Tab-separated table of N, CA and C in Angstrom:
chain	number	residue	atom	x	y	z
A	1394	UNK	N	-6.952	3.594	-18.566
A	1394	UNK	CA	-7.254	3.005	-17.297
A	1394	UNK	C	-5.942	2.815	-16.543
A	1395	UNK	N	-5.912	3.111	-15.366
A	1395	UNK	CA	-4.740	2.772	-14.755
A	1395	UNK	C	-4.608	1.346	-14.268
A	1396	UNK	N	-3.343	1.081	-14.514
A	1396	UNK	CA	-2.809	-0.148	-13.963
A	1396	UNK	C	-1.766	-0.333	-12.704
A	1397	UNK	N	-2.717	-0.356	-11.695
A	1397	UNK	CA	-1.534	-0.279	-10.041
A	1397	UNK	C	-2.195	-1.693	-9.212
A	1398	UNK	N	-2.699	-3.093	-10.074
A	1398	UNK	CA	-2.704	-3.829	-9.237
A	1398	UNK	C	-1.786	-4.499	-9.077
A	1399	UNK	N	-2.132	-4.986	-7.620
A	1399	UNK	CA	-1.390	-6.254	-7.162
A	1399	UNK	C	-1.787	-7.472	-7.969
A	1400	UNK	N	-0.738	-8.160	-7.483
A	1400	UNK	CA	-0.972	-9.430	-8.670
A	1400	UNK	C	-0.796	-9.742	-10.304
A	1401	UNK	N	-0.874	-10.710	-10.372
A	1401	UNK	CA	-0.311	-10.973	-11.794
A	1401	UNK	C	-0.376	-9.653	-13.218
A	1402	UNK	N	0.806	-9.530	-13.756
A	1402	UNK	CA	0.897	-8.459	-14.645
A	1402	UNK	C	-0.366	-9.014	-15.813
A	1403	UNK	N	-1.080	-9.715	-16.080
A	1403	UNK	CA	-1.839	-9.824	-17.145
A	1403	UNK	C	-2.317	-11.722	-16.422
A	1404	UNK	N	-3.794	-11.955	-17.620
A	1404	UNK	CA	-4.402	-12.840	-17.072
A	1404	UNK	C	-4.225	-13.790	-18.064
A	1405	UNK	N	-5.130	-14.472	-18.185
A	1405	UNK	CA	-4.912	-15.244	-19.535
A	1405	UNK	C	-6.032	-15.084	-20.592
A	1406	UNK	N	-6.301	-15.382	-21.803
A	1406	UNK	CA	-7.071	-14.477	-22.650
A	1406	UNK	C	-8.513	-15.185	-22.268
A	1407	UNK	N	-9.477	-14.428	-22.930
A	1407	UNK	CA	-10.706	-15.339	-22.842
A	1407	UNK	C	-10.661	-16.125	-23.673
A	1408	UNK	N	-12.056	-17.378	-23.595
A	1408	UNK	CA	-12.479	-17.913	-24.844
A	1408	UNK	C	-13.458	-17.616	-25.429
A	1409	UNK	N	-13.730	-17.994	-26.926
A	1409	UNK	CA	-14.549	-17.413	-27.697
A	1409	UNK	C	-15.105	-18.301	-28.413
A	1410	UNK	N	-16.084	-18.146	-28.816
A	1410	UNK	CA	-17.310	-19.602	-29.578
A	1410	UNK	C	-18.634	-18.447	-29.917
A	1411	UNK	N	-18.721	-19.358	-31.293
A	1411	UNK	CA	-20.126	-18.611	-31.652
A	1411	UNK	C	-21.051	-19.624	-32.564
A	1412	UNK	N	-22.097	-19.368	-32.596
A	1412	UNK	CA	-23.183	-20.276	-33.366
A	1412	UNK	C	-24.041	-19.379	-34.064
A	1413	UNK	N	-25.002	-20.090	-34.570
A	1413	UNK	CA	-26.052	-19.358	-35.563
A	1413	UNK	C	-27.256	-19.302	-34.946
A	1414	UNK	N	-27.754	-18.225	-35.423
A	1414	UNK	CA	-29.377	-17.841	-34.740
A	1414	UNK	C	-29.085	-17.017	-33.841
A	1415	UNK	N	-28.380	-16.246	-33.972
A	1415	UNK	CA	-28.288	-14.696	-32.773
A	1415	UNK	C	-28.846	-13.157	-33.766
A	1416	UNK	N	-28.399	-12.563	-33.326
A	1416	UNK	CA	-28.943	-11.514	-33.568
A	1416	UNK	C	-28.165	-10.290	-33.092
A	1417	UNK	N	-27.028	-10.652	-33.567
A	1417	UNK	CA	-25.369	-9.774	-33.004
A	1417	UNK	C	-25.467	-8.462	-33.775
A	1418	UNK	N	-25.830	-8.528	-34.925
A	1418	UNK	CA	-26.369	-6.851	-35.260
A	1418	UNK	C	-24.650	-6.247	-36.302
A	1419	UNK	N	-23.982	-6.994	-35.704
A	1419	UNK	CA	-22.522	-6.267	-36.646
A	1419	UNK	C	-21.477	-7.272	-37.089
A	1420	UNK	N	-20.928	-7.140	-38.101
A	1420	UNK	CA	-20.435	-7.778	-38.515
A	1420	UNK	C	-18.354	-7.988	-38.806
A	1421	UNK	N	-17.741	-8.578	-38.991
A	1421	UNK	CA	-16.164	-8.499	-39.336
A	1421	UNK	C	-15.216	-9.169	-37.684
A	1422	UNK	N	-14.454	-8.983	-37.930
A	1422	UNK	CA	-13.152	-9.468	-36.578
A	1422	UNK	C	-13.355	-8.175	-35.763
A	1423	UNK	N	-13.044	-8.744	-34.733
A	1423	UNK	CA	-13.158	-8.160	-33.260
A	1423	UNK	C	-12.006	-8.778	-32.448
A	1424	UNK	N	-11.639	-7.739	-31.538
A	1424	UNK	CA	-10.993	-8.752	-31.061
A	1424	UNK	C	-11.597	-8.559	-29.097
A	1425	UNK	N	-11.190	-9.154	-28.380
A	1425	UNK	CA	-11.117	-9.137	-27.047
A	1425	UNK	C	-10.563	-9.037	-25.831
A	1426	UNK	N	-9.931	-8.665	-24.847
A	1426	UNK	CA	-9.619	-8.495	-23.772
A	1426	UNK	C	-9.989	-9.003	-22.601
A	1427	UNK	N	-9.505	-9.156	-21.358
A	1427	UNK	CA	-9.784	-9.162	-20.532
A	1427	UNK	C	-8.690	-8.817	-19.263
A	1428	UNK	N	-9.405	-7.761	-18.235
A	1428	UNK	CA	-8.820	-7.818	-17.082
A	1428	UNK	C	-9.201	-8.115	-15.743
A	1429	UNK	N	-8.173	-7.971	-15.056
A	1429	UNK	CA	-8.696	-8.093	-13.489
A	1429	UNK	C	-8.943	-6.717	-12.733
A	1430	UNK	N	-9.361	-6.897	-11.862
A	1430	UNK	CA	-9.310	-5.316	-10.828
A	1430	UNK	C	-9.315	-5.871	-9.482
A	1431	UNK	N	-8.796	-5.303	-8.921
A	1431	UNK	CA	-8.975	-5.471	-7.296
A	1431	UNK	C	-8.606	-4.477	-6.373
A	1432	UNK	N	-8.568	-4.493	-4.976
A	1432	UNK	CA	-8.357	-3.029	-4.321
A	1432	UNK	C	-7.403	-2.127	-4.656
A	1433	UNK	N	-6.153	-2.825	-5.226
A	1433	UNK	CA	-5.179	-1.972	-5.681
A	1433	UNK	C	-5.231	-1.300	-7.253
A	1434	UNK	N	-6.355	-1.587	-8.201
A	1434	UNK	CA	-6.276	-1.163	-9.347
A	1434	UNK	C	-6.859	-2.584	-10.307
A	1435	UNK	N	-6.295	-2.261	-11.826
A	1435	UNK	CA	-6.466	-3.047	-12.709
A	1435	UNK	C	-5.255	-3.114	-13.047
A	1436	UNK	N	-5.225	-4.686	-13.408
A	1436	UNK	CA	-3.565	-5.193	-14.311
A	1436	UNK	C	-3.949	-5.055	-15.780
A	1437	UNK	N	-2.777	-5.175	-16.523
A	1437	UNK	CA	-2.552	-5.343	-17.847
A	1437	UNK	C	-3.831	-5.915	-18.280
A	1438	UNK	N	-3.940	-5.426	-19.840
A	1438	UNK	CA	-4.812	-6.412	-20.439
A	1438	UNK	C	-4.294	-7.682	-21.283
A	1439	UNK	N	-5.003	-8.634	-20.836
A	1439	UNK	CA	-4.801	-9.714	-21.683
A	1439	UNK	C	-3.855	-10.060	-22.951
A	1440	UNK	N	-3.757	-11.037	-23.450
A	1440	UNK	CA	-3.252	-11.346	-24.796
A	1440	UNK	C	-4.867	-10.984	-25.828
A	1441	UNK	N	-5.068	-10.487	-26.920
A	1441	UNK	CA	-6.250	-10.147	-27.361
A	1441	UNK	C	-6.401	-11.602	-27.976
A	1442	UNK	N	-7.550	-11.801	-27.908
A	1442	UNK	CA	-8.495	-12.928	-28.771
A	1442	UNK	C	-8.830	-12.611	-29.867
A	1443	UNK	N	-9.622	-12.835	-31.149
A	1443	UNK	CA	-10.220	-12.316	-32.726
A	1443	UNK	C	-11.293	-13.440	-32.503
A	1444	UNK	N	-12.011	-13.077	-33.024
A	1444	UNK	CA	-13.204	-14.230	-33.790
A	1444	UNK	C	-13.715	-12.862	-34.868
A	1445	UNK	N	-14.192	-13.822	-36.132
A	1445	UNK	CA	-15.182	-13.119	-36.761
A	1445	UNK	C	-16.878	-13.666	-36.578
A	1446	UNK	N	-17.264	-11.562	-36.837
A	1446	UNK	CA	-18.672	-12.363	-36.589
A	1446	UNK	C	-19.395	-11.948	-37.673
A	1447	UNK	N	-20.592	-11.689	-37.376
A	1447	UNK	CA	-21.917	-11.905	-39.110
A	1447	UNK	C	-22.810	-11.330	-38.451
A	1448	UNK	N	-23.952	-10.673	-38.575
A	1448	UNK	CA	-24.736	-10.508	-38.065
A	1448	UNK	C	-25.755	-11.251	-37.224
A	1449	UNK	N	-26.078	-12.826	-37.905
A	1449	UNK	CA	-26.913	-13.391	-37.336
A	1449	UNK	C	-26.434	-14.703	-36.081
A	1450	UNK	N	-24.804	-14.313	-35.834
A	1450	UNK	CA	-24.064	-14.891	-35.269
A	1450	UNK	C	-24.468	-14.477	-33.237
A	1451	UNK	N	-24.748	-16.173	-32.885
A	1451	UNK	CA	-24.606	-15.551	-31.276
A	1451	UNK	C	-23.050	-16.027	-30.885
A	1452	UNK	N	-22.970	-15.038	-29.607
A	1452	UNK	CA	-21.509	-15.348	-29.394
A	1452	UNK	C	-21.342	-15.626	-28.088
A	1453	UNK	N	-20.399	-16.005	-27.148
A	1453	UNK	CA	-19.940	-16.554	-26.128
A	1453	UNK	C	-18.770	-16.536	-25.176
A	1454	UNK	N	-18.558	-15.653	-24.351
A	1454	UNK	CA	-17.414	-15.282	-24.214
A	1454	UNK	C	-17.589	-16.248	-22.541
A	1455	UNK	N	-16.350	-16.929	-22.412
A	1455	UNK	CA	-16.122	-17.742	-21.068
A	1455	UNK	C	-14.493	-17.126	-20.753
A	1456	UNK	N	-14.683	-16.684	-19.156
A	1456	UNK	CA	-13.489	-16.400	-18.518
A	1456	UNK	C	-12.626	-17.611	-18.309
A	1457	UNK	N	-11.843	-18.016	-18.223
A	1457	UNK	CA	-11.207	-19.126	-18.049
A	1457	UNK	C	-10.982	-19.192	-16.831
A	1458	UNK	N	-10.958	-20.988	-16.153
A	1458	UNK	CA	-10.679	-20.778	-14.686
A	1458	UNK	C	-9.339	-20.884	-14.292
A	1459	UNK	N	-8.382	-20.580	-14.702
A	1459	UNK	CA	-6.527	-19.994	-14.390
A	1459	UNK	C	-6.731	-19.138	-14.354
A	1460	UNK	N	-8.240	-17.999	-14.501
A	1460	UNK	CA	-8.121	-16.731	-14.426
A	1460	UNK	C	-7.718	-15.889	-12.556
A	1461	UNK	N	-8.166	-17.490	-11.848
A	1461	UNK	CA	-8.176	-16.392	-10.326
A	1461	UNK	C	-7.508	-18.304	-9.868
A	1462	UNK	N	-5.764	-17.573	-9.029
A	1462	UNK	CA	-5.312	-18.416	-8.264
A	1462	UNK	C	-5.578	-18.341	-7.227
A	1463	UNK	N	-5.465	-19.222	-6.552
A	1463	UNK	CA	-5.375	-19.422	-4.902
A	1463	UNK	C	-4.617	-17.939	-4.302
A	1464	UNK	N	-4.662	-17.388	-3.552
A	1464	UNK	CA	-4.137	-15.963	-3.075
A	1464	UNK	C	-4.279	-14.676	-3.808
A	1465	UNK	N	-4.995	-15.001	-4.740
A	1465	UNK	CA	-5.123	-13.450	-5.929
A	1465	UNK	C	-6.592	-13.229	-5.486
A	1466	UNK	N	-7.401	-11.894	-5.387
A	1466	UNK	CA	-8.331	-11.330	-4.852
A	1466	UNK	C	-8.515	-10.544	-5.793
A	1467	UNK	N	-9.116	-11.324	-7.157
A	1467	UNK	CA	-9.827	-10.468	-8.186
A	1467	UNK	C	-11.285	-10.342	-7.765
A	1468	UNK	N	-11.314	-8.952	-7.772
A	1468	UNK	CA	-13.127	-8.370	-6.964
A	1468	UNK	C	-13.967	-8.207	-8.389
A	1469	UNK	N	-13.440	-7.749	-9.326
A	1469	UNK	CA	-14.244	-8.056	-10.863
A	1469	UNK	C	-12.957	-7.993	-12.086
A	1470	UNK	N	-13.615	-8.815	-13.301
A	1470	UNK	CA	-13.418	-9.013	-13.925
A	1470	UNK	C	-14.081	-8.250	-15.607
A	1471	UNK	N	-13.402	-7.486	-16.452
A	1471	UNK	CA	-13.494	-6.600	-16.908
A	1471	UNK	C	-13.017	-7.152	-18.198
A	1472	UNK	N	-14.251	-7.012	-19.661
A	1472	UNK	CA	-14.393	-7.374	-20.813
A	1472	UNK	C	-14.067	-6.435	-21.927
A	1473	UNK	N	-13.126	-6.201	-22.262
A	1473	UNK	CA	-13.385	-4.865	-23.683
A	1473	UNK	C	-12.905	-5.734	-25.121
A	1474	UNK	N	-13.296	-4.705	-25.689
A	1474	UNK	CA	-13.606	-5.261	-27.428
A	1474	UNK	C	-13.582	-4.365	-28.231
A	1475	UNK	N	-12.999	-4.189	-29.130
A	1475	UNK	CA	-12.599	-3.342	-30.066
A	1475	UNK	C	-12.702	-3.776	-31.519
A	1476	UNK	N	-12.690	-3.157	-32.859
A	1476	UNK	CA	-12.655	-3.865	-33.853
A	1476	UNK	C	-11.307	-3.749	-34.787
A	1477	UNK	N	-10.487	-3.053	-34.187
A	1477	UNK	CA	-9.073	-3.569	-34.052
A	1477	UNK	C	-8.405	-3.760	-33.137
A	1478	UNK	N	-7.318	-4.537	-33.394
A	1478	UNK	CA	-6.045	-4.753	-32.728
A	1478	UNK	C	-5.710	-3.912	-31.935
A	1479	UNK	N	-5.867	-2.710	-31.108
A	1479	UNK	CA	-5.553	-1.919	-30.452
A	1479	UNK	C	-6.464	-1.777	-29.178
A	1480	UNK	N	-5.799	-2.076	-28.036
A	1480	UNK	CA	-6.198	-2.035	-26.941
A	1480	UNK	C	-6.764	-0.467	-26.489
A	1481	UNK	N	-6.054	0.167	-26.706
A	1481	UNK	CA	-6.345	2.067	-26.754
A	1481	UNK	C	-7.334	2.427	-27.171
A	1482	UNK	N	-8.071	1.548	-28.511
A	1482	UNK	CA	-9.685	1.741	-28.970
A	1482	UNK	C	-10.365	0.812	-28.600
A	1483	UNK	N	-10.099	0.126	-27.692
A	1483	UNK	CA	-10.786	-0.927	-27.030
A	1483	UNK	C	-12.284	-0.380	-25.825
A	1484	UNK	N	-13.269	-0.473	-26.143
A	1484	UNK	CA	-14.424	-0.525	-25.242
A	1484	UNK	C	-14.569	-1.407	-24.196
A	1485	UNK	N	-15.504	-1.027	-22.959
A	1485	UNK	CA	-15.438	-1.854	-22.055
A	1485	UNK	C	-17.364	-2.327	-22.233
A	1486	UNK	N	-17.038	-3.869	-22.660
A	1486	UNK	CA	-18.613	-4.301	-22.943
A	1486	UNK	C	-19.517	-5.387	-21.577
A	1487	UNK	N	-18.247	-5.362	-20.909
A	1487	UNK	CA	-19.498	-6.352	-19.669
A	1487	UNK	C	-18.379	-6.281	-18.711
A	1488	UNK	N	-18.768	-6.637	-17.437
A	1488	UNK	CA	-18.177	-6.381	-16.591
A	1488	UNK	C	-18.304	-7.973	-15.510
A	1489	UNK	N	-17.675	-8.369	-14.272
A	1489	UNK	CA	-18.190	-9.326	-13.781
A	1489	UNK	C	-17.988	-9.337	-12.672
A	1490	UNK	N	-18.671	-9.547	-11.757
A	1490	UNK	CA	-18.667	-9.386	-10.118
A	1490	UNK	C	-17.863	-10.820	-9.728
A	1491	UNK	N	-16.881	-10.828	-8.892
A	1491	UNK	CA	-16.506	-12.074	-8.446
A	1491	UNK	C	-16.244	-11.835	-7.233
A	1492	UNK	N	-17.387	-11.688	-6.458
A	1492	UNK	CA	-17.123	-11.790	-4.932
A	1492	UNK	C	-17.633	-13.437	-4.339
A	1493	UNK	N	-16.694	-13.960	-4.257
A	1493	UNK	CA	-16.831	-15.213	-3.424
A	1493	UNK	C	-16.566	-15.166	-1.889
């Protein structure tokens, strides 16, 4: 993915929480990402997050709100996850509209 935005070189990581009674389907550490995008591109990704999960584990991912300052014009917000440490095998699993 290219990285030519304006604004901050990287965001801050997500958070992560999980409980019982889901139906997550896979199991072991994962880890997480997150970026920004806006007219000029996407910045860096994140510091990665880990949680382990289980199969019957639900999970919870919250953007943090230091994610968008006063003068930064993040248009979405962009989730990937991988089951290693490597951003390069990292998938993109949800995406988020932030047009205010």
């Amino acid at each position: 993915m290219a990285k030519y935005t304006y604004g901050r070189t990287k965001l801050p990581s997500l958070t992560l929480s999980k409980s019982s009674g889901g139906s997550l389907g896979v199991s072991g550490i994962y880890y997480f990402w997150l970026q920004g995008r806006n007219r000029a591109g996407v910045n860096e990704p994140s510091d990665p997050v880990s949680i382990t999960l289980s199969p019957s584990d639900k999970l919870s991912i919250t953007i943090p709100t230091s994610a968008r300052r006063d003068g930064e014009d993040w248009h979405e917000y962009i989730i990937s996850c991988s089951n290693s440490n490597s951003f390069a095998s990292a998938k993109v699993i949800a995406t988020y509209k932030n047009y205010l």
